[in-house]
C-alpha cells in the first residue's frame, strides 16, 4: 500500500474520458446532475460485524428500495471514536462517484442532544450522520455545499418512535436509503442549516526553527505504518531529498517514545527488509514504516490527539 | 446503541405508507403476495471471513441466478453456537422485507442425522437451515406458517453428491438461491412437515418473592453490554421507576460473579462516564452497561445457559 | 464443514440442467460464450476491513460501472502471504460462474519490479493481480488459457499516475471493473504474454517405504483443522479403510511437534467429542481435526512451507 495520490485532487476524477462528441454531451449533462443521488448507499459504523446491527440497517434499506446498492466503508471503527470515523470517510469518499450517499453511525451521544444532519459536499457526495465531529475532515477537504437537519417527524421508520430508538437503523439508514433511491429529494430531508458542521480541533503541521512538527492522526493498522499529518510542502522546508536521512522523534504527550533516523524513500523496496523508512502515503502525508515489518508494534507508537512527531535534517 | 424498539412489533412495519389510491392498491397486492420470494438472500454462519467458505456459497448463489441480491447477517457466530445463531436471526430478520430468504449454517451435526428444512414464518420470511435449534426464536416470535424438508434428490448442487458434501454450499446456499430467485417455488423445496421445529430450552424470566429472575442470552459484544431476557412487564413488577436504583446479582451456575446497585436509565448520557447502568435494549429487555465502558469485561460477566441474574428493589 | 468435493471436478458444474430443447440451445450458446465476462467482480486482499482501502477499491469499480456486481473472497489474507492468497483463490473460484473476474491484491513487491497481469483460465475465469506467485494454484488446477500484461498507459485510473500509486485501487480494481463490465475486452487489457505465471514451489505428496509424506499448506482456521496436501489416491497406498487407525507425525522443520494415532472417519460425528480424527476435506485432501475441538491450537500445529507430515499404518 505504498500509495501517494493526493486525496484533495482525487475527486477531480470523473470517469468520463471517452473521446467523442457523445461523451462531451454526457459530461455536460453529468455536470448538471452532479448532485443527483445515484442509488448507492455506503455504510460506516463502530458496530462491528459480530451481531445483527449492521444487517438490521441493511434490511431497512432494502425494505425502502429493493434495487438499492449497498456497500460499506468499515464497521470496525473503534467504539465511540469519532475522529477515526471522520478520517475513514475522507480517506474513502472521494473514490466513490458523485451522488453516492454515506451513512456514518459513530454516536456516543445517542439519546442526548446533537443534531442529525445530511451534508452535501461541493464534490456532490451526501453524508447522513449525527453532527458530532464525524464531518470534520470531509467538510474541510471536500467542501460544504449545504447542510440540512433530518426532520424525524417524517424521516423516521414507521412505528419506531414509540420508545428510545436505534437511530442508526430507524433514522440514519432509513433516511439514507430514501435519499439514495430518490424516494425523497435532498430538500425533503429537512430544514436548511447554516453551512457549517461540528469540528474536532486537531494539531496542524508547522515548520519552525528548522524543525517540522505534526500530529499522528491514524495508523495504517493492517501493516503497522504510522501516518502523520505532515504534508509534502511542509516537509519540503527541511530540504531533504529522496534517499536522504530524516531525524525523527515521536512523543506521547511529553514522553519521548521513539527517536531514530529513517531513510526517506519512494518505495519500501529501496531498503533491505527490517529497515525503518519514511515515505509519503496516499494522502501525500509523511509516514513511518518498516520494510516487511510493523513500525507501530515494534516501537509502541500509536495514533490520536496526544501523539506528536518532530522531524529534522 | 441505546435502542428500545420491541422486535415483536417491528415486523408490522410494511414500508407502504405513501398516501394515495395507488399505494392502497399496491398495499393490497403486497398483502396477497406477502409470501412471494423477493430475490434477496441473506447468509449467516460460523465460518468467519478468513477463508473461502462464505465466498464459495455466494459463488454458487450467483451461479444459480446472476441477478440475485446477496447480504449477510454475520459470519462471526462462535463456532457451533446454535443458540447465538437463533438469537442473531430473530434480532435481524424482522427488519428485512417479507419474502426475504435467510440461509443459516451453524451445523455441528453435519454428516449425522438432522433434517434440512425451510421454515416459512407467518411474517413471510424464509429460513433455510439444518433443523437443530437454529429456528427456536424465529419460530416463537415470528410464527410458523409452514415447514418443508429439503429434498436433496433435486435440491442439491449437481455433481456434489459423489462424496461427503459441504452442505452450506451444496444444499443450503444452492436451495436458498433457487428459492429466492424463484427457480423453484416453496412447494418444490420438498415434502411438508408438521408445523414445528427443534427448539432449544432456555430459562424464561419470572417474578417471585419480590425478586425478578432471568437469563443472560447474549452480550452486546461490541460495547460489552449484558442483555438479559427480562422483559419490561416482568421488570415492572419490581415497581422501580426511571432514575431509581436496581439491586443486581449475577451468577455463573451457583457462583456469584457480580453484586451491585445500578441506576435505571433511558440513555447512558444520564449518568457520568464510568457509571454502571440498567436500561432496556432494542428487544425491550433489561440490560447492564457502563457509560463509555465495557460491563462484561470489567466484571467478567458473560452469556449462555449457565448464567442467571436476580433483580430486586 | 466436513466437505469432500473434489475441487478439480467442481467447475464442471454448469447450472444449465433444465431438461428442454431450449436449454440445450442455451447450453450450446453458453459454451461458445463461456469466456464472456459476466459483470461480476470478486475481490481478495490482505488489507483487512478496518481501514478504507477495500472501500476505495469498490468505489472505483462502481465509478467505472454503476451496475457492476461486487463480492469478496476475503480481505483477511495474512499480510504479504502470497501462498495463502493462491490457496484461497483456488478454494473459491471454481464455485463462481465462468466469466467472473477476480482481483487479488497481496503485493509485497508493490513499487518494485513485477508484472501486472490478467490470467484467463481454461475454465473461463479471469484473475487480475501482480504476477508474484498468487496464480500458482489456479494456473495448475484450472489451466492457463491466456496471460496478458496490463498496459498501464491505458488501464490506470485517470490522474492517478502523478505520484506513487495504490495499485490495488488505481490499476487492479480499475482494470478488473472495466473488464468485468465489458468497458474493455480481454484483448484490450494489454499485450499477450507466454502462457505461464510465476509459481511458488511447494512439496508435493509422495509414498515411499510404506509411508506417505506431505505438506501442510493451510489451516481450516475457524475450526482449527489441519489440511495437508495428501490426496486420496496417495493416502490409499497405505491400505487403511474408513474406521481404521492412522499413525501421524507432524514436523516443524526437523522438530517433531505431534505424534499420535487418529481414527480415519467420514464425519466427525463417528467419534466422541474431543477425539482426534483424520478425514478428507472438500479438496479431498487428508486433514486432522478434533470433534468439537481445535486440533491446531491444542497441539500447536500450524501451516506453511516448514511444516511436514508423515502417515503410516
PDB file of C-alpha atoms in Angstrom, chain C residues 112-286:
ATOM      1  CA  UNK C 112       9.275  -2.674  -7.467  1.00  0.00           C
ATOM      2  CA  UNK C 113       9.644  -4.903 -10.487  1.00  0.00           C
ATOM      3  CA  UNK C 114       6.802  -7.409 -11.033  1.00  0.00           C
ATOM      4  CA  UNK C 115       4.336  -7.667 -13.867  1.00  0.00           C
ATOM      5  CA  UNK C 116       0.666  -6.798 -13.527  1.00  0.00           C
ATOM      6  CA  UNK C 117      -1.288  -9.442 -15.417  1.00  0.00           C
ATOM      7  CA  UNK C 118      -4.707 -10.839 -16.203  1.00  0.00           C
ATOM      8  CA  UNK C 119      -4.866 -14.630 -16.399  1.00  0.00           C
ATOM      9  CA  UNK C 120      -7.739 -16.262 -18.269  1.00  0.00           C
ATOM     10  CA  UNK C 121      -8.099 -19.895 -17.185  1.00  0.00           C
ATOM     11  CA  UNK C 122      -9.383 -22.760 -19.297  1.00  0.00           C
ATOM     12  CA  UNK C 123     -12.456 -22.736 -17.059  1.00  0.00           C
ATOM     13  CA  UNK C 124     -13.281 -19.174 -18.224  1.00  0.00           C
ATOM     14  CA  UNK C 125     -12.354 -17.267 -15.054  1.00  0.00           C
ATOM     15  CA  UNK C 126     -10.259 -14.058 -15.090  1.00  0.00           C
ATOM     16  CA  UNK C 127      -7.632 -13.165 -12.460  1.00  0.00           C
ATOM     17  CA  UNK C 128      -6.262  -9.607 -12.206  1.00  0.00           C
ATOM     18  CA  UNK C 129      -3.195  -9.497  -9.963  1.00  0.00           C
ATOM     19  CA  UNK C 130       0.511  -8.851  -9.649  1.00  0.00           C
ATOM     20  CA  UNK C 131       2.260 -11.930 -11.080  1.00  0.00           C
ATOM     21  CA  UNK C 132       4.131 -12.789  -7.902  1.00  0.00           C
ATOM     22  CA  UNK C 133       3.058 -16.359  -7.215  1.00  0.00           C
ATOM     23  CA  UNK C 134      -0.594 -15.589  -6.439  1.00  0.00           C
ATOM     24  CA  UNK C 135      -1.576 -17.553  -9.536  1.00  0.00           C
ATOM     25  CA  UNK C 136       0.363 -20.715  -8.672  1.00  0.00           C
ATOM     26  CA  UNK C 137      -2.604 -22.921  -7.787  1.00  0.00           C
ATOM     27  CA  UNK C 138      -5.309 -21.575 -10.108  1.00  0.00           C
ATOM     28  CA  UNK C 139      -2.898 -21.975 -13.022  1.00  0.00           C
ATOM     29  CA  UNK C 140      -2.190 -25.595 -12.039  1.00  0.00           C
ATOM     30  CA  UNK C 141      -5.736 -26.649 -11.259  1.00  0.00           C
ATOM     31  CA  UNK C 142      -7.902 -24.509 -13.571  1.00  0.00           C
ATOM     32  CA  UNK C 143      -5.492 -24.353 -16.520  1.00  0.00           C
ATOM     33  CA  UNK C 144      -3.912 -21.422 -18.375  1.00  0.00           C
ATOM     34  CA  UNK C 145      -5.875 -20.293 -21.438  1.00  0.00           C
ATOM     35  CA  UNK C 146      -4.041 -16.995 -21.923  1.00  0.00           C
ATOM     36  CA  UNK C 147      -1.993 -14.425 -19.972  1.00  0.00           C
ATOM     37  CA  UNK C 148      -1.946 -10.696 -20.752  1.00  0.00           C
ATOM     38  CA  UNK C 149       0.063  -7.887 -19.190  1.00  0.00           C
ATOM     39  CA  UNK C 150      -1.904  -4.855 -18.025  1.00  0.00           C
ATOM     40  CA  UNK C 151      -0.972  -1.850 -20.179  1.00  0.00           C
ATOM     41  CA  UNK C 152      -0.920   0.871 -17.532  1.00  0.00           C
ATOM     42  CA  UNK C 153      -0.747   3.566 -20.222  1.00  0.00           C
ATOM     43  CA  UNK C 154      -4.469   2.976 -20.783  1.00  0.00           C
ATOM     44  CA  UNK C 155      -5.608   0.763 -17.920  1.00  0.00           C
ATOM     45  CA  UNK C 156      -4.964   3.018 -14.988  1.00  0.00           C
ATOM     46  CA  UNK C 157      -7.308   5.397 -13.184  1.00  0.00           C
ATOM     47  CA  UNK C 158      -7.156   8.941 -14.580  1.00  0.00           C
ATOM     48  CA  UNK C 159      -4.992  11.395 -12.619  1.00  0.00           C
ATOM     49  CA  UNK C 160      -3.512   8.560 -10.608  1.00  0.00           C
ATOM     50  CA  UNK C 161      -0.044   8.450 -12.122  1.00  0.00           C
ATOM     51  CA  UNK C 162       1.206  11.797 -10.894  1.00  0.00           C
ATOM     52  CA  UNK C 163       2.709  10.085  -7.886  1.00  0.00           C
ATOM     53  CA  UNK C 164       3.371   6.632  -6.416  1.00  0.00           C
ATOM     54  CA  UNK C 165       0.109   4.859  -6.699  1.00  0.00           C
ATOM     55  CA  UNK C 166      -2.087   2.492  -4.725  1.00  0.00           C
ATOM     56  CA  UNK C 167      -2.064  -0.206  -7.403  1.00  0.00           C
ATOM     57  CA  UNK C 168      -4.927  -2.178  -5.842  1.00  0.00           C
ATOM     58  CA  UNK C 169      -7.197   0.790  -6.371  1.00  0.00           C
ATOM     59  CA  UNK C 170      -5.707   2.575  -9.363  1.00  0.00           C
ATOM     60  CA  UNK C 171      -4.703  -0.370 -11.558  1.00  0.00           C
ATOM     61  CA  UNK C 172      -6.194  -3.674 -10.378  1.00  0.00           C
ATOM     62  CA  UNK C 173      -9.676  -2.602  -9.214  1.00  0.00           C
ATOM     63  CA  UNK C 174      -9.944  -0.179 -12.117  1.00  0.00           C
ATOM     64  CA  UNK C 175      -8.887  -2.712 -14.759  1.00  0.00           C
ATOM     65  CA  UNK C 176     -10.912  -5.508 -13.167  1.00  0.00           C
ATOM     66  CA  UNK C 177     -14.049  -3.361 -13.161  1.00  0.00           C
ATOM     67  CA  UNK C 178     -13.560  -2.269 -16.765  1.00  0.00           C
ATOM     68  CA  UNK C 179     -13.001  -5.872 -17.848  1.00  0.00           C
ATOM     69  CA  UNK C 180     -15.942  -7.287 -15.834  1.00  0.00           C
ATOM     70  CA  UNK C 181     -18.363  -4.673 -17.137  1.00  0.00           C
ATOM     71  CA  UNK C 182     -17.066  -5.040 -20.740  1.00  0.00           C
ATOM     72  CA  UNK C 183     -15.855  -1.441 -20.971  1.00  0.00           C
ATOM     73  CA  UNK C 184     -12.763  -3.192 -22.333  1.00  0.00           C
ATOM     74  CA  UNK C 185     -12.364  -6.611 -23.914  1.00  0.00           C
ATOM     75  CA  UNK C 186      -9.797  -9.108 -22.650  1.00  0.00           C
ATOM     76  CA  UNK C 187      -7.594  -8.198 -25.627  1.00  0.00           C
ATOM     77  CA  UNK C 188      -7.647  -4.537 -24.543  1.00  0.00           C
ATOM     78  CA  UNK C 189      -6.018  -5.433 -21.218  1.00  0.00           C
ATOM     79  CA  UNK C 190      -2.642  -5.356 -22.946  1.00  0.00           C
ATOM     80  CA  UNK C 191      -0.137  -7.486 -24.861  1.00  0.00           C
ATOM     81  CA  UNK C 192      -0.310 -11.276 -24.794  1.00  0.00           C
ATOM     82  CA  UNK C 193       2.449 -12.950 -22.780  1.00  0.00           C
ATOM     83  CA  UNK C 194       3.766 -16.506 -22.807  1.00  0.00           C
ATOM     84  CA  UNK C 195       1.116 -18.768 -21.255  1.00  0.00           C
ATOM     85  CA  UNK C 196       2.883 -19.067 -17.904  1.00  0.00           C
ATOM     86  CA  UNK C 197       2.826 -17.455 -14.469  1.00  0.00           C
ATOM     87  CA  UNK C 198       5.292 -17.055 -11.583  1.00  0.00           C
ATOM     88  CA  UNK C 199       4.950 -20.162  -9.406  1.00  0.00           C
ATOM     89  CA  UNK C 200       5.735 -20.812  -5.768  1.00  0.00           C
ATOM     90  CA  UNK C 201       7.482 -24.173  -5.332  1.00  0.00           C
ATOM     91  CA  UNK C 202       5.946 -26.423  -2.706  1.00  0.00           C
ATOM     92  CA  UNK C 203       6.284 -30.010  -1.541  1.00  0.00           C
ATOM     93  CA  UNK C 204       4.100 -32.491  -3.398  1.00  0.00           C
ATOM     94  CA  UNK C 205       2.827 -35.567  -1.570  1.00  0.00           C
ATOM     95  CA  UNK C 206       4.639 -38.901  -2.034  1.00  0.00           C
ATOM     96  CA  UNK C 207       4.586 -42.547  -0.941  1.00  0.00           C
ATOM     97  CA  UNK C 208       7.817 -44.364  -0.107  1.00  0.00           C
ATOM     98  CA  UNK C 209       8.846 -47.236   2.164  1.00  0.00           C
ATOM     99  CA  UNK C 210       5.301 -47.727   3.404  1.00  0.00           C
ATOM    100  CA  UNK C 211       4.910 -44.121   4.467  1.00  0.00           C
ATOM    101  CA  UNK C 212       3.095 -41.147   2.989  1.00  0.00           C
ATOM    102  CA  UNK C 213       4.846 -37.764   3.257  1.00  0.00           C
ATOM    103  CA  UNK C 214       3.165 -34.430   2.602  1.00  0.00           C
ATOM    104  CA  UNK C 215       2.951 -30.740   3.388  1.00  0.00           C
ATOM    105  CA  UNK C 216       0.508 -28.629   5.403  1.00  0.00           C
ATOM    106  CA  UNK C 217      -0.469 -25.827   3.033  1.00  0.00           C
ATOM    107  CA  UNK C 218      -3.219 -24.273   5.160  1.00  0.00           C
ATOM    108  CA  UNK C 219      -5.358 -24.434   8.273  1.00  0.00           C
ATOM    109  CA  UNK C 220      -9.154 -24.533   8.332  1.00  0.00           C
ATOM    110  CA  UNK C 221      -8.691 -21.611  10.651  1.00  0.00           C
ATOM    111  CA  UNK C 222     -12.223 -21.150  12.003  1.00  0.00           C
ATOM    112  CA  UNK C 223     -12.342 -24.720  13.315  1.00  0.00           C
ATOM    113  CA  UNK C 224      -8.646 -25.390  13.872  1.00  0.00           C
ATOM    114  CA  UNK C 225      -8.482 -28.284  11.435  1.00  0.00           C
ATOM    115  CA  UNK C 226      -5.143 -29.016   9.754  1.00  0.00           C
ATOM    116  CA  UNK C 227      -5.322 -29.504   5.997  1.00  0.00           C
ATOM    117  CA  UNK C 228      -2.486 -31.459   4.334  1.00  0.00           C
ATOM    118  CA  UNK C 229      -1.900 -31.757   0.593  1.00  0.00           C
ATOM    119  CA  UNK C 230      -2.106 -35.560   0.679  1.00  0.00           C
ATOM    120  CA  UNK C 231      -4.700 -36.631  -1.875  1.00  0.00           C
ATOM    121  CA  UNK C 232      -6.897 -39.708  -1.651  1.00  0.00           C
ATOM    122  CA  UNK C 233      -5.021 -41.907  -4.170  1.00  0.00           C
ATOM    123  CA  UNK C 234      -1.688 -41.327  -2.402  1.00  0.00           C
ATOM    124  CA  UNK C 235      -3.271 -41.960   1.019  1.00  0.00           C
ATOM    125  CA  UNK C 236      -4.879 -45.070  -0.460  1.00  0.00           C
ATOM    126  CA  UNK C 237      -1.452 -46.717  -0.846  1.00  0.00           C
ATOM    127  CA  UNK C 238      -1.350 -47.123   2.941  1.00  0.00           C
ATOM    128  CA  UNK C 239      -4.290 -49.536   2.680  1.00  0.00           C
ATOM    129  CA  UNK C 240      -6.210 -48.047   5.599  1.00  0.00           C
ATOM    130  CA  UNK C 241     -10.010 -48.260   5.440  1.00  0.00           C
ATOM    131  CA  UNK C 242     -12.566 -45.901   6.976  1.00  0.00           C
ATOM    132  CA  UNK C 243     -12.781 -46.745  10.667  1.00  0.00           C
ATOM    133  CA  UNK C 244      -9.121 -47.798  10.823  1.00  0.00           C
ATOM    134  CA  UNK C 245      -6.241 -46.074  12.626  1.00  0.00           C
ATOM    135  CA  UNK C 246      -3.550 -43.828  11.096  1.00  0.00           C
ATOM    136  CA  UNK C 247      -0.175 -43.155  12.737  1.00  0.00           C
ATOM    137  CA  UNK C 248       0.607 -39.468  12.362  1.00  0.00           C
ATOM    138  CA  UNK C 249       3.805 -37.471  12.870  1.00  0.00           C
ATOM    139  CA  UNK C 250       3.933 -33.712  12.278  1.00  0.00           C
ATOM    140  CA  UNK C 251       7.219 -31.848  11.943  1.00  0.00           C
ATOM    141  CA  UNK C 252       8.198 -28.189  12.013  1.00  0.00           C
ATOM    142  CA  UNK C 253      11.442 -28.344  10.026  1.00  0.00           C
ATOM    143  CA  UNK C 254      13.183 -31.232  11.821  1.00  0.00           C
ATOM    144  CA  UNK C 255      11.345 -30.903  15.155  1.00  0.00           C
ATOM    145  CA  UNK C 256       8.551 -33.367  15.874  1.00  0.00           C
ATOM    146  CA  UNK C 257       5.581 -31.331  17.117  1.00  0.00           C
ATOM    147  CA  UNK C 258       2.885 -34.015  17.196  1.00  0.00           C
ATOM    148  CA  UNK C 259       2.839 -37.791  17.269  1.00  0.00           C
ATOM    149  CA  UNK C 260      -0.362 -39.741  17.660  1.00  0.00           C
ATOM    150  CA  UNK C 261      -2.856 -42.206  16.281  1.00  0.00           C
ATOM    151  CA  UNK C 262      -6.100 -40.872  14.782  1.00  0.00           C
ATOM    152  CA  UNK C 263      -9.200 -42.702  13.611  1.00  0.00           C
ATOM    153  CA  UNK C 264      -9.884 -42.336   9.875  1.00  0.00           C
ATOM    154  CA  UNK C 265     -13.550 -41.221   9.599  1.00  0.00           C
ATOM    155  CA  UNK C 266     -16.046 -39.863   7.109  1.00  0.00           C
ATOM    156  CA  UNK C 267     -17.634 -37.437   9.575  1.00  0.00           C
ATOM    157  CA  UNK C 268     -16.699 -36.077  12.993  1.00  0.00           C
ATOM    158  CA  UNK C 269     -19.941 -37.493  14.411  1.00  0.00           C
ATOM    159  CA  UNK C 270     -18.435 -41.000  14.206  1.00  0.00           C
ATOM    160  CA  UNK C 271     -16.233 -40.393  17.261  1.00  0.00           C
ATOM    161  CA  UNK C 272     -17.000 -38.978  20.698  1.00  0.00           C
ATOM    162  CA  UNK C 273     -16.373 -35.277  21.427  1.00  0.00           C
ATOM    163  CA  UNK C 274     -12.741 -34.423  22.000  1.00  0.00           C
ATOM    164  CA  UNK C 275     -11.325 -37.265  19.887  1.00  0.00           C
ATOM    165  CA  UNK C 276      -8.650 -36.649  17.246  1.00  0.00           C
ATOM    166  CA  UNK C 277      -9.668 -37.714  13.746  1.00  0.00           C
ATOM    167  CA  UNK C 278      -8.307 -37.959  10.229  1.00  0.00           C
ATOM    168  CA  UNK C 279     -10.687 -37.213   7.345  1.00  0.00           C
ATOM    169  CA  UNK C 280     -10.806 -35.933   3.775  1.00  0.00           C
ATOM    170  CA  UNK C 281     -11.771 -32.280   3.328  1.00  0.00           C
ATOM    171  CA  UNK C 282     -13.537 -30.550   0.432  1.00  0.00           C
ATOM    172  CA  UNK C 283     -10.394 -30.716  -1.679  1.00  0.00           C
ATOM    173  CA  UNK C 284     -10.239 -34.466  -0.995  1.00  0.00           C
ATOM    174  CA  UNK C 285      -7.062 -33.877   0.979  1.00  0.00           C
ATOM    175  CA  UNK C 286      -6.227 -35.691   4.216  1.00  0.00           C
TER     176      UNK C 286
END
